[in-house]
Coordinates of N, CA, C and O in Angstrom, one line a residue:
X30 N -3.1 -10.6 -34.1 CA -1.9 -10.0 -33.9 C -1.1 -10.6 -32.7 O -1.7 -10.8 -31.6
X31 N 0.4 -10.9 -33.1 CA 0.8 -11.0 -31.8 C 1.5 -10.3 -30.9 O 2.3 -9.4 -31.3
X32 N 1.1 -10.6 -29.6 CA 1.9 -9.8 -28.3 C 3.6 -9.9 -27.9 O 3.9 -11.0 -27.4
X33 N 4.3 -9.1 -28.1 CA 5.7 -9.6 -27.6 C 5.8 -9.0 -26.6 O 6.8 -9.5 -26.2
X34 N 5.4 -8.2 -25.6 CA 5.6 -7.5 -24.6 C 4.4 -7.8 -23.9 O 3.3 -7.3 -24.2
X35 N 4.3 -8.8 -22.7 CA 2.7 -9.0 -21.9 C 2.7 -7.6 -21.3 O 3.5 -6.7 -21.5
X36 N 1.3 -7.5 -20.5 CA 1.4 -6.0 -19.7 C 2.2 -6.4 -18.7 O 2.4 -5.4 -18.1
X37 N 2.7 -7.3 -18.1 CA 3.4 -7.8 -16.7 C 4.5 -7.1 -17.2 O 5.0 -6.2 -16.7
X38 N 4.8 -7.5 -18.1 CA 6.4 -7.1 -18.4 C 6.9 -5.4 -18.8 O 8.0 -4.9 -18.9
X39 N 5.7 -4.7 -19.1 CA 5.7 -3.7 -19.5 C 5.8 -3.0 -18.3 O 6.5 -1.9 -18.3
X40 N 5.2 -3.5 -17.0 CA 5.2 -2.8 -15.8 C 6.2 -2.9 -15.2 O 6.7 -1.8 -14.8
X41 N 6.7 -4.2 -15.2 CA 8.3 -4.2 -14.3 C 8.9 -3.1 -15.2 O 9.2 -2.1 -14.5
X42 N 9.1 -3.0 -16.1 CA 10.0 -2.2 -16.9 C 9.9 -0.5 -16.6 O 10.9 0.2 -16.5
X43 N 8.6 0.0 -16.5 CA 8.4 0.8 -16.3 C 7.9 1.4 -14.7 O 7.9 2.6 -14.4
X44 N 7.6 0.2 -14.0 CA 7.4 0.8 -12.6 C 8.1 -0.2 -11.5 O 8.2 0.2 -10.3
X45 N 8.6 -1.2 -11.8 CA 9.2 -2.2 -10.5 C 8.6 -3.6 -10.3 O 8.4 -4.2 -11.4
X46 N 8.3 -4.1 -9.6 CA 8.2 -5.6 -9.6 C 6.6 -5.4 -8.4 O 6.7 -4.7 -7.3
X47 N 5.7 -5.9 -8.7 CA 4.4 -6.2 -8.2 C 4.2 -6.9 -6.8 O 4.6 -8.1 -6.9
X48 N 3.8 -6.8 -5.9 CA 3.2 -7.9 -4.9 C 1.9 -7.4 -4.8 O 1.8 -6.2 -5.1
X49 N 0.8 -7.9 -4.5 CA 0.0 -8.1 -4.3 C -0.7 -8.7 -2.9 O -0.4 -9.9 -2.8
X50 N -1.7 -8.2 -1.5 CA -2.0 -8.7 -0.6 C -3.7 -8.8 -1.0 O -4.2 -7.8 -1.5
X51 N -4.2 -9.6 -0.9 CA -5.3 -10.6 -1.1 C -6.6 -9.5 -0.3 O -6.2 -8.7 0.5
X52 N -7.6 -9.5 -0.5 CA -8.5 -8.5 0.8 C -8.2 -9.3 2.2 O -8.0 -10.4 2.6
X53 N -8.3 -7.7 2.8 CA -8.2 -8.6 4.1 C -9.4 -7.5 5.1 O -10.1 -6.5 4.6
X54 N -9.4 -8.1 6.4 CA -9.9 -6.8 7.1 C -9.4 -6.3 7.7 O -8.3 -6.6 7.9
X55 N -10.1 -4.8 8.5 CA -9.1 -4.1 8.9 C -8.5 -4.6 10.1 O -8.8 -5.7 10.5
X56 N -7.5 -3.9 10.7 CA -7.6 -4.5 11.7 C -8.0 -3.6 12.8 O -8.2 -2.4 12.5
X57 N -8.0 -4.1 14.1 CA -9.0 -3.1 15.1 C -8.5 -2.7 16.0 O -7.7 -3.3 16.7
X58 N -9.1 -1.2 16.1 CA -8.0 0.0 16.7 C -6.5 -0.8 16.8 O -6.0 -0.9 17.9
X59 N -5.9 -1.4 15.7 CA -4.5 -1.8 15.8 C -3.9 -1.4 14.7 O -4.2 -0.9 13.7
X60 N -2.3 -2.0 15.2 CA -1.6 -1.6 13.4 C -1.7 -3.2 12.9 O -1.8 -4.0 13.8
X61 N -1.7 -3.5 12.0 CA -1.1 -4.7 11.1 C -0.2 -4.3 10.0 O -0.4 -3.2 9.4
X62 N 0.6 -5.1 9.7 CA 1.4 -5.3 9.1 C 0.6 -5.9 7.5 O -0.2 -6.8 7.4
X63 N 1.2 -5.0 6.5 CA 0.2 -5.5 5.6 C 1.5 -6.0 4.0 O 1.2 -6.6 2.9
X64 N 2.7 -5.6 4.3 CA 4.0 -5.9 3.6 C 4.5 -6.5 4.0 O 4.0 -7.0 5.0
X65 N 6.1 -7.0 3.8 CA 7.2 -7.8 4.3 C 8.4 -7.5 3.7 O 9.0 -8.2 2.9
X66 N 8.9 -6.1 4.0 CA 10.8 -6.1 3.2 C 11.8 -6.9 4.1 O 12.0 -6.5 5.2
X67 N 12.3 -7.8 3.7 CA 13.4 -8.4 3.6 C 14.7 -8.0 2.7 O 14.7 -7.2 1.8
X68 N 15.9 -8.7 3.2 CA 17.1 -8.7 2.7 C 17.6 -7.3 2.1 O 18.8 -7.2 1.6
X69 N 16.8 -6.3 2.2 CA 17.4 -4.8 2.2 C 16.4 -3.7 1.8 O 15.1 -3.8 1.7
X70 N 16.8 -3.0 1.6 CA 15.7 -1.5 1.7 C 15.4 -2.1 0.2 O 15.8 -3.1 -0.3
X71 N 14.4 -1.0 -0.4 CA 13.0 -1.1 -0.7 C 12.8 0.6 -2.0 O 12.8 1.7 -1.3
X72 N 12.6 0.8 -2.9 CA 12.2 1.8 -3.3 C 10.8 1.8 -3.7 O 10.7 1.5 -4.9
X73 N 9.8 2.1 -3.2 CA 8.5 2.5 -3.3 C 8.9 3.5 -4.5 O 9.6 4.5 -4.6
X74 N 8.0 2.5 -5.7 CA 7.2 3.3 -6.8 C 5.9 3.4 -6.6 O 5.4 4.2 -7.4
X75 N 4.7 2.7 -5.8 CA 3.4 3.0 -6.3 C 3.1 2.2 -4.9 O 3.7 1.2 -4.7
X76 N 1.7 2.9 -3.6 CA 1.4 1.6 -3.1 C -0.1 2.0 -2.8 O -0.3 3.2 -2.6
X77 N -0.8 1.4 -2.8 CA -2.5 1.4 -3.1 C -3.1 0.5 -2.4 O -2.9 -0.7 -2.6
X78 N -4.0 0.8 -1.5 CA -4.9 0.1 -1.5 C -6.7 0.4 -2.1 O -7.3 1.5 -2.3
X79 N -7.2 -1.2 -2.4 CA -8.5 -0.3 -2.5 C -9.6 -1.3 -1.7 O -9.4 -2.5 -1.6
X80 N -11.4 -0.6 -0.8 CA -12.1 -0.9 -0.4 C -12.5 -2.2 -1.3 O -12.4 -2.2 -2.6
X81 N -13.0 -3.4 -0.6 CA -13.5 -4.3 -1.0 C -14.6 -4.8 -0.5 O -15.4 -5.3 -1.3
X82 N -14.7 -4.6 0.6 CA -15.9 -4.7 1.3 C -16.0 -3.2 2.2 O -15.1 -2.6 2.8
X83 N -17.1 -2.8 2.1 CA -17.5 -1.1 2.7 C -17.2 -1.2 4.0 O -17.2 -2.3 4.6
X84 N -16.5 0.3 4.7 CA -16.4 0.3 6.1 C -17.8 0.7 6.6 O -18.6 1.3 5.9
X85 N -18.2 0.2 8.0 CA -18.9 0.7 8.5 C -18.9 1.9 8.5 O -17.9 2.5 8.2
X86 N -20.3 2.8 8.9 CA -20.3 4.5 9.2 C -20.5 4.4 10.7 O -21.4 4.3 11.5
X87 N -19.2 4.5 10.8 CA -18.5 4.9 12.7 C -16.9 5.3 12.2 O -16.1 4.7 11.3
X88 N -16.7 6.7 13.2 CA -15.4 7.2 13.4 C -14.5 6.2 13.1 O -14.8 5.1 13.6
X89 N -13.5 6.3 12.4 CA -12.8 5.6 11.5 C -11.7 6.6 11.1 O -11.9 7.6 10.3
X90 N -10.4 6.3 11.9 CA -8.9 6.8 10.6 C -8.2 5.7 10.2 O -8.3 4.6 10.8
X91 N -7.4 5.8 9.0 CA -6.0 4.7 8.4 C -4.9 5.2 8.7 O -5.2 6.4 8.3
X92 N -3.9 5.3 9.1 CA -2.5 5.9 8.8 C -2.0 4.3 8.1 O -2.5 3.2 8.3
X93 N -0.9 5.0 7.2 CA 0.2 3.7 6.8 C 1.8 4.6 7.3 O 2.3 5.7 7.1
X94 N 2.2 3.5 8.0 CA 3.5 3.6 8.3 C 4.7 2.8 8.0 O 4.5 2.1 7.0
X95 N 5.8 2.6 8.5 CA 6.8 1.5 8.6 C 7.3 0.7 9.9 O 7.7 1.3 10.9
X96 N 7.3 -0.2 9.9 CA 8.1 -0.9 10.9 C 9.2 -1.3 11.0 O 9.1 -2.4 11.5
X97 N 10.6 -0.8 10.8 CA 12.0 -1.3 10.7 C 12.2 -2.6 11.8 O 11.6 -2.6 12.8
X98 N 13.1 -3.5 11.4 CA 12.9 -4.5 12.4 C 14.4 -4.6 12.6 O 14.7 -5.2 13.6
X99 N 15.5 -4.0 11.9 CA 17.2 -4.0 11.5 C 17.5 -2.9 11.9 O 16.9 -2.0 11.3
X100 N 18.5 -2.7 13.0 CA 19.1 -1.2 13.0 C 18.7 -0.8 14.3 O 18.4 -1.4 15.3
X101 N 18.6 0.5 14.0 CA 18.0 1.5 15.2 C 17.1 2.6 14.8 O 17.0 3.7 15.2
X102 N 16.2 1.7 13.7 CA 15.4 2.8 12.8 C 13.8 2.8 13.7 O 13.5 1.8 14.2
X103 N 13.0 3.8 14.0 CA 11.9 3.6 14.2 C 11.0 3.7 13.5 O 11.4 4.0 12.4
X104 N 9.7 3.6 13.6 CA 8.7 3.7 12.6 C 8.3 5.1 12.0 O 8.6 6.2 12.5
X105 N 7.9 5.0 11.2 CA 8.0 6.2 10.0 C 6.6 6.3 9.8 O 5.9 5.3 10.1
X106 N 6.0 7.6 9.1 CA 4.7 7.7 8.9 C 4.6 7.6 7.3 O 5.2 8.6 6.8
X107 N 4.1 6.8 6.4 CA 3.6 7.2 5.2 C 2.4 7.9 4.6 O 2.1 7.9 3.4
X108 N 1.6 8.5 5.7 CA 0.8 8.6 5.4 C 0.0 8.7 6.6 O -0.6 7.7 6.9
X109 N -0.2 10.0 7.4 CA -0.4 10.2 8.9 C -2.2 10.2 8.4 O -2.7 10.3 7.3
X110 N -3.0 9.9 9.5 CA -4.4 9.4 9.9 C -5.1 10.2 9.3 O -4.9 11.4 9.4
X111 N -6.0 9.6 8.3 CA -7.2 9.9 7.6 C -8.6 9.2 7.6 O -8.7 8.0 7.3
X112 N -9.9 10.1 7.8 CA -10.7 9.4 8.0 C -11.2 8.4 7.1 O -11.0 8.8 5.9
X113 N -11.8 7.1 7.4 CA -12.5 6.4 6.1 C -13.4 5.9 6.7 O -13.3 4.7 6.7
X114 N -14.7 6.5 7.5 CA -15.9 6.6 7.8 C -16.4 5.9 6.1 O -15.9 6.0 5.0
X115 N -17.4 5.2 6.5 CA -18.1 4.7 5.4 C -17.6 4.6 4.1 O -18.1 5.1 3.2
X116 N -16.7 4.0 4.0 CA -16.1 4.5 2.3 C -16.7 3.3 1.8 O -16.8 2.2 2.5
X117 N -17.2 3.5 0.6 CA -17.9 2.4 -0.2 C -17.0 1.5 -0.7 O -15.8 1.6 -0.3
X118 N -17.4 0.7 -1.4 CA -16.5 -0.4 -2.2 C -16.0 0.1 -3.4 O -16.6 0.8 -4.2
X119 N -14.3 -0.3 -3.4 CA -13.7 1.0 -4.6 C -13.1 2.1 -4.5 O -12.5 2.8 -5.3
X120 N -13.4 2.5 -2.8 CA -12.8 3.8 -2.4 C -11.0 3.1 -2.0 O -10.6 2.1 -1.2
X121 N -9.9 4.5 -3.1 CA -8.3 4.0 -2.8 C -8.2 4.8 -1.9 O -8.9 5.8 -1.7
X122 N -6.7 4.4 -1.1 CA -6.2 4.9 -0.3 C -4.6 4.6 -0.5 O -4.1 3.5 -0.6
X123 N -4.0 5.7 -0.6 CA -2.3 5.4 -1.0 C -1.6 6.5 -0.1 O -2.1 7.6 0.3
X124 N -0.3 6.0 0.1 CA 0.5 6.5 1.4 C 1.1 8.0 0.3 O 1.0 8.0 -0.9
X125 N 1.7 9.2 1.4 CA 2.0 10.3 1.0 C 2.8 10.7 2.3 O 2.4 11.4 3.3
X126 N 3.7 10.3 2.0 CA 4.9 10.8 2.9 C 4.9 12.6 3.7 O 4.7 13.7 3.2
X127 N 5.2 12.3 4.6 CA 5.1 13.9 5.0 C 3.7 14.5 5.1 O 3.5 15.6 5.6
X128 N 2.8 13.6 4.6 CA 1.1 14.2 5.1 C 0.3 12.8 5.3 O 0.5 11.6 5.5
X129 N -1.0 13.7 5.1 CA -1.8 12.7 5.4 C -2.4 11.4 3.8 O -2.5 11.5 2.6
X130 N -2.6 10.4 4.9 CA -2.8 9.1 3.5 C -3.9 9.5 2.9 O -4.9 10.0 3.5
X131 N -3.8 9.4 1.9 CA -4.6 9.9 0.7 C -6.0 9.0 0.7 O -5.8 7.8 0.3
X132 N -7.2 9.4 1.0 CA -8.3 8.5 0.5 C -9.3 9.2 -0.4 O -9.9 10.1 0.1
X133 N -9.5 8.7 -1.6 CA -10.3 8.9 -2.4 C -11.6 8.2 -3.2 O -11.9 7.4 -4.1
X134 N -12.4 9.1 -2.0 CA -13.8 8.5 -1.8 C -14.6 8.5 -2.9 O -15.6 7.8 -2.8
X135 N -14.4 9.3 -4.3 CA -14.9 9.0 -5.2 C -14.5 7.8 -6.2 O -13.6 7.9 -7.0
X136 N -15.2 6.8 -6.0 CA -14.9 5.6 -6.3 C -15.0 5.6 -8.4 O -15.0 4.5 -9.0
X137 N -15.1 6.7 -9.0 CA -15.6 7.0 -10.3 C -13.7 6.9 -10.7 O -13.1 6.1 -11.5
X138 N -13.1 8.2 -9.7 CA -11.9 8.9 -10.4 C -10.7 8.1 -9.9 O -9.6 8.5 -10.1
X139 N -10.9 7.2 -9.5 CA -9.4 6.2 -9.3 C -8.8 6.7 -8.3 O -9.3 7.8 -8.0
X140 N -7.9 6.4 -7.5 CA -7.0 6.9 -6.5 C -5.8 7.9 -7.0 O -5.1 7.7 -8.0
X141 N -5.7 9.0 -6.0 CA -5.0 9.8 -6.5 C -3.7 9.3 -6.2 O -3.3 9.3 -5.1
X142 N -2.7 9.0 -7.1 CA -1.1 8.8 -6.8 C -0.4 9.5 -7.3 O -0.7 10.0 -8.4
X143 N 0.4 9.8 -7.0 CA 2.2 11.0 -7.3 C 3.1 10.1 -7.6 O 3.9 9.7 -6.7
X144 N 3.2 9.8 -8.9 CA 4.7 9.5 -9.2 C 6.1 9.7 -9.0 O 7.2 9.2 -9.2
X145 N 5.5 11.0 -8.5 CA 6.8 11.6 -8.3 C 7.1 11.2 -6.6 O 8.3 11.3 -6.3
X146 N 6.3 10.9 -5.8 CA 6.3 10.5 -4.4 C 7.3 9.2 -4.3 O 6.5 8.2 -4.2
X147 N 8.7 8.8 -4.2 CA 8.9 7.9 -4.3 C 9.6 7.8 -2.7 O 10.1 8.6 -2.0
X148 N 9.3 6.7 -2.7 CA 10.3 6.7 -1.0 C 11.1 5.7 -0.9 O 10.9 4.8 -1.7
X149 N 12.0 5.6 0.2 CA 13.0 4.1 0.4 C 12.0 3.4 1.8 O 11.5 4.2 2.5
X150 N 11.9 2.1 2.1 CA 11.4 1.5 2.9 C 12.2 0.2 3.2 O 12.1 -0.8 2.6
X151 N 13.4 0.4 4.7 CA 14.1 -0.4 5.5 C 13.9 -1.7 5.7 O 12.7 -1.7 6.0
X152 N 14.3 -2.6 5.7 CA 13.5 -3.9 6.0 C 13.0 -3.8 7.4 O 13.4 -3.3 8.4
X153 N 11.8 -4.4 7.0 CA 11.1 -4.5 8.2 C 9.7 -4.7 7.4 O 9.7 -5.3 6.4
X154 N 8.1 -4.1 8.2 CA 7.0 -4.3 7.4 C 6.5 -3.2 7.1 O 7.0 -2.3 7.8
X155 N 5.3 -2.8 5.9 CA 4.8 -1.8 5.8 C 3.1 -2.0 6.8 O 2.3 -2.9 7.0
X156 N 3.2 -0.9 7.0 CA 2.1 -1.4 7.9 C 0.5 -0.1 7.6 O 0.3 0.8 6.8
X157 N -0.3 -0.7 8.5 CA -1.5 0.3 8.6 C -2.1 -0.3 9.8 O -2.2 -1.5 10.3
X158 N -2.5 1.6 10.4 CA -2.9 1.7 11.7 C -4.9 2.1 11.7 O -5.5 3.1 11.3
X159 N -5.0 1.7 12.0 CA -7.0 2.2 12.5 C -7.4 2.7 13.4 O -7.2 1.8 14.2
X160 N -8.1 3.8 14.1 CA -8.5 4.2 15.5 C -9.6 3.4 15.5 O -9.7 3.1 16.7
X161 N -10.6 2.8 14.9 CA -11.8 2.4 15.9 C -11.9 0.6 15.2 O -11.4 0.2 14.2
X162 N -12.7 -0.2 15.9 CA -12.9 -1.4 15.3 C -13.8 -1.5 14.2 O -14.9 -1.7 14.7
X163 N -13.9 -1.5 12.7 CA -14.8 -1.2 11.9 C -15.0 -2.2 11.2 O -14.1 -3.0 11.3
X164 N -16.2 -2.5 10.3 CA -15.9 -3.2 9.4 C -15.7 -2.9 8.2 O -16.2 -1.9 7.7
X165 N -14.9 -3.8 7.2 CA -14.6 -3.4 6.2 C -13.3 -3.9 5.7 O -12.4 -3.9 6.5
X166 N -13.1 -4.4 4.1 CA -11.8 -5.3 4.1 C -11.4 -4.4 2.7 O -12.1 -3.9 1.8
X167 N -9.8 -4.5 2.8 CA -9.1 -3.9 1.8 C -8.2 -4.9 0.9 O -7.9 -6.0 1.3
X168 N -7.9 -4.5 -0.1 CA -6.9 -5.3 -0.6 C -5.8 -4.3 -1.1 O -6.2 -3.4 -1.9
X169 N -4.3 -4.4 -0.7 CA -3.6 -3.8 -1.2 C -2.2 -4.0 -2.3 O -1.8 -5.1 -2.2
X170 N -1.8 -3.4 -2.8 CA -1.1 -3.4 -4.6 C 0.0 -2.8 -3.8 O -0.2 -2.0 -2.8
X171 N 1.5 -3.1 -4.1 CA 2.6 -2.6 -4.4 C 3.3 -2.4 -5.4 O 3.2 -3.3 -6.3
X172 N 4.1 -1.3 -5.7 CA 5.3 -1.5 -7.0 C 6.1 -1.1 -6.9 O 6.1 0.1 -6.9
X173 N 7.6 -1.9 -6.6 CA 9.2 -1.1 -5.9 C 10.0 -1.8 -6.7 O 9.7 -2.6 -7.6
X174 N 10.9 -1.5 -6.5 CA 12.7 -1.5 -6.8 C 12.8 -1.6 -5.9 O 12.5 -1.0 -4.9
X175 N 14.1 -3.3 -6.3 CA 15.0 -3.2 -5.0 C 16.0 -2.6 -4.8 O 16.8 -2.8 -5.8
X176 N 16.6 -1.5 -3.6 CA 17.8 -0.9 -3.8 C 18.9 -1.7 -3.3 O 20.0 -1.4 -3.8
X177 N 19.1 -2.7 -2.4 CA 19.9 -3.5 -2.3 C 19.8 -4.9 -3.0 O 18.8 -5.5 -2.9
X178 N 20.7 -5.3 -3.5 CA 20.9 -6.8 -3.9 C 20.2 -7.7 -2.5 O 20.5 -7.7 -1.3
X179 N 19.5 -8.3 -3.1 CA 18.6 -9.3 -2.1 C 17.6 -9.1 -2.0 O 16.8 -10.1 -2.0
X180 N 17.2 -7.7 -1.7 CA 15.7 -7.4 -1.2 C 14.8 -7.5 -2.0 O 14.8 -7.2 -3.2
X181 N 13.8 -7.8 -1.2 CA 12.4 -8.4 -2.0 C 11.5 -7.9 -0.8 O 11.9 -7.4 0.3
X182 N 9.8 -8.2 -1.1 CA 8.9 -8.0 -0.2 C 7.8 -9.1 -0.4 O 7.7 -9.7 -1.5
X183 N 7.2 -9.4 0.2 CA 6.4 -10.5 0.8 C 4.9 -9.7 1.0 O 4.9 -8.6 1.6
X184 N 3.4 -10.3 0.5 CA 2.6 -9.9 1.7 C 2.4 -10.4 2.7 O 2.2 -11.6 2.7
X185 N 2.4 -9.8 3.7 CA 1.7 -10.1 5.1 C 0.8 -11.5 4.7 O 0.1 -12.0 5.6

């Protein structure tokens, strides 16, 4: 049978245009920068990370935030500090505006996301913050709409 519709194309259509950041590690007691919006704001449909390599079991939070780099905007919370003490490989973590970043340690049920959670994100980077130096590397998934002509997003 043939395909006329790949799954790539079914996703833009239905959720926005993909980037993809490679695993990385965390970074320690710091923020990094783990996106790149350029050339104008940004509509967040979907953003995920998941464990790839296990965190150590030592005190451990994530917050995901923003970094505007245009304007007079300051940084924004997506997703205020949540522990991820030992999370296994598999365990997601996705940003939730107005609370805390979502981590879902049961690595069976997928990460929990809200569709309905959509947000705008200013140029500048998406970021994530850590309290302690741990180990452990993530890889993280985007899916947005550009709301301005031009803008696009990069990973870190």
């Amino acid at each position: 049978m043939t395909t006329l519709i790949q799954n790539k194309d079914v996703r833009l259509i239905a959720a926005g245009l993909a980037v993809s950041r490679a695993t990385a590690t965390l970074p320690a007691s710091a923020t990094g920068n783990i996106f790149v919006v350029s050339g104008g704001r940004i509509l967040v449909r979907g953003l995920i990370g998941e464990v790839t390599t296990a965190v150590q079991n030592q005190a451990c939070t994530l917050a995901i935030g923003t970094a505007p780099t245009v304007g007079t905007g300051s940084t924004s919370a997506l997703g205020t500090a949540t522990s991820i003490i030992a999370a296994p490989i598999g365990t997601h973590a996705t940003a939730n505006p107005g609370g805390a970043t979502v981590v879902d340690l049961s690595t069976q049920a997928g990460a929990l996301i809200s569709v309905g959670a959509l947000f705008v994100v200013p140029v500048g980077n998406i970021t994530i913050t850590t309290s302690a130096t741990n180990t452990g590397s993530v890889k993280w998934d985007l899916l947005y709409v550009p709301l301005d002509n031009g803008a696009q997003v990069t990973a870190a």
